[in-house]
Coordinates of C-alpha atoms in Angstrom, one line a residue:
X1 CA -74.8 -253.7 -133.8
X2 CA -76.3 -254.4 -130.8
X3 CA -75.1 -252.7 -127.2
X4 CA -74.0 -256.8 -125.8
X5 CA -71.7 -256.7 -128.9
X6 CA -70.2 -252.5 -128.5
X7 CA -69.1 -253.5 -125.2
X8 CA -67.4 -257.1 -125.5
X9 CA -65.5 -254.9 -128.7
X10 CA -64.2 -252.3 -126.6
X11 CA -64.1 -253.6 -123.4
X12 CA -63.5 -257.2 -123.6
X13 CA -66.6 -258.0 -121.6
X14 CA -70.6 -257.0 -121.3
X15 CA -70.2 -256.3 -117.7
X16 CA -68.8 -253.1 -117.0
X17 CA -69.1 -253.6 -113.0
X18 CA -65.5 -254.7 -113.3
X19 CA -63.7 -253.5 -116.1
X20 CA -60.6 -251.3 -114.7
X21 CA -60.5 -247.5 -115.7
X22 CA -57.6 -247.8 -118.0
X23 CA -59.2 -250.9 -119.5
X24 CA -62.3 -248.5 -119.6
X25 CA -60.1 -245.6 -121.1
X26 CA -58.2 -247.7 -123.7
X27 CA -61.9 -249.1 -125.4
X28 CA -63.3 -245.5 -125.6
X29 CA -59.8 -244.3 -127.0
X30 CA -60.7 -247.5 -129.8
X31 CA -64.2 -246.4 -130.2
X32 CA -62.6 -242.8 -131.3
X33 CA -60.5 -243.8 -133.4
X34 CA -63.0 -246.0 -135.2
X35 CA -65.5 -243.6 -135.3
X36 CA -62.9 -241.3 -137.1
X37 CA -62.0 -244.6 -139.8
X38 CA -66.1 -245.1 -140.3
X39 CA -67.0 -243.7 -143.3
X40 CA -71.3 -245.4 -142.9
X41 CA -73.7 -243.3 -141.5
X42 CA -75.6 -245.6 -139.6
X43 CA -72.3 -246.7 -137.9
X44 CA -70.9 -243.4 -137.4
X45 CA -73.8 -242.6 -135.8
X46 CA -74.5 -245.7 -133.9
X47 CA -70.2 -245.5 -132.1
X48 CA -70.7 -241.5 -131.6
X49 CA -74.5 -242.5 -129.6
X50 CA -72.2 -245.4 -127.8
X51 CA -69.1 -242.8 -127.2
X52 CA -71.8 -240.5 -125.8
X53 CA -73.0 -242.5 -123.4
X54 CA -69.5 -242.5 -122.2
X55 CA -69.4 -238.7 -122.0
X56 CA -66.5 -239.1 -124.7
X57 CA -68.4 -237.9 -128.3
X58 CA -66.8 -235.6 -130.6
X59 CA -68.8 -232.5 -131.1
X60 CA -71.3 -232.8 -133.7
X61 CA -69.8 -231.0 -136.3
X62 CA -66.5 -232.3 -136.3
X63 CA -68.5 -236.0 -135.9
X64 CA -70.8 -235.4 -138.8
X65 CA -70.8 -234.1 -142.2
X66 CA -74.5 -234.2 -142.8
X67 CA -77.3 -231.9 -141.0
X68 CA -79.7 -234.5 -140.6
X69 CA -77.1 -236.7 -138.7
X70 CA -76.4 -233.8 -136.1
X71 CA -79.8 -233.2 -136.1
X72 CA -80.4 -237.2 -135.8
X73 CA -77.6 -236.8 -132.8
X74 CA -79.0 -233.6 -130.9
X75 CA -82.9 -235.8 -131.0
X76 CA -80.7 -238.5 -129.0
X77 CA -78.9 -236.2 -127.0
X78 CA -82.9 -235.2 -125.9
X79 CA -84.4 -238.2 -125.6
X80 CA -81.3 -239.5 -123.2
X81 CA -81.7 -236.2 -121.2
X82 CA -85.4 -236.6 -120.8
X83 CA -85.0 -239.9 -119.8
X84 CA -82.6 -239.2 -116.8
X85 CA -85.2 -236.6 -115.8
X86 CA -88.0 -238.9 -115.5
X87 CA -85.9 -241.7 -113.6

């Protein structure tokens, strides 16, 4: 999935500028829920990178099963930090 189609899917739009915070609160609350009803590992792992962003991911173990994918979502959790330092 891209990120254009994350957003209209849980927030009803692709511009964020003006969704309301309970609108806001209610898509990351669906995001969670699918996340836990996702049983693919690319998809699991592409809603906990998206619910991440939002500063609303489960902690990896209780988000994934396998080592690799926590490992897979620490590597993210690095390369989003390292990012932020250089901008």
């Amino acid at each position: 999935m891209q990120l254009d189609d994350f957003l209209q899917r849980y927030f009803a739009t692709t511009d964020l500028s003006g969704v309301a915070p309970d609108t806001l609160a209610a898509g990351i609350e669906h995001c969670r829920v699918d996340l836990g009803l996702e049983e693919d590992r690319g998809k699991r792992f592409a809603l906990w990178s998206f619910l991440h962003m939002f500063g609303s991911a489960p902690d990896l173990a209780a988000a994934f099963k396998n080592e690799e994918d926590r490992e897979a979502a620490r590597n993210f959790m690095d390369l989003l930090a390292a990012s932020e330092d250089d901008g």
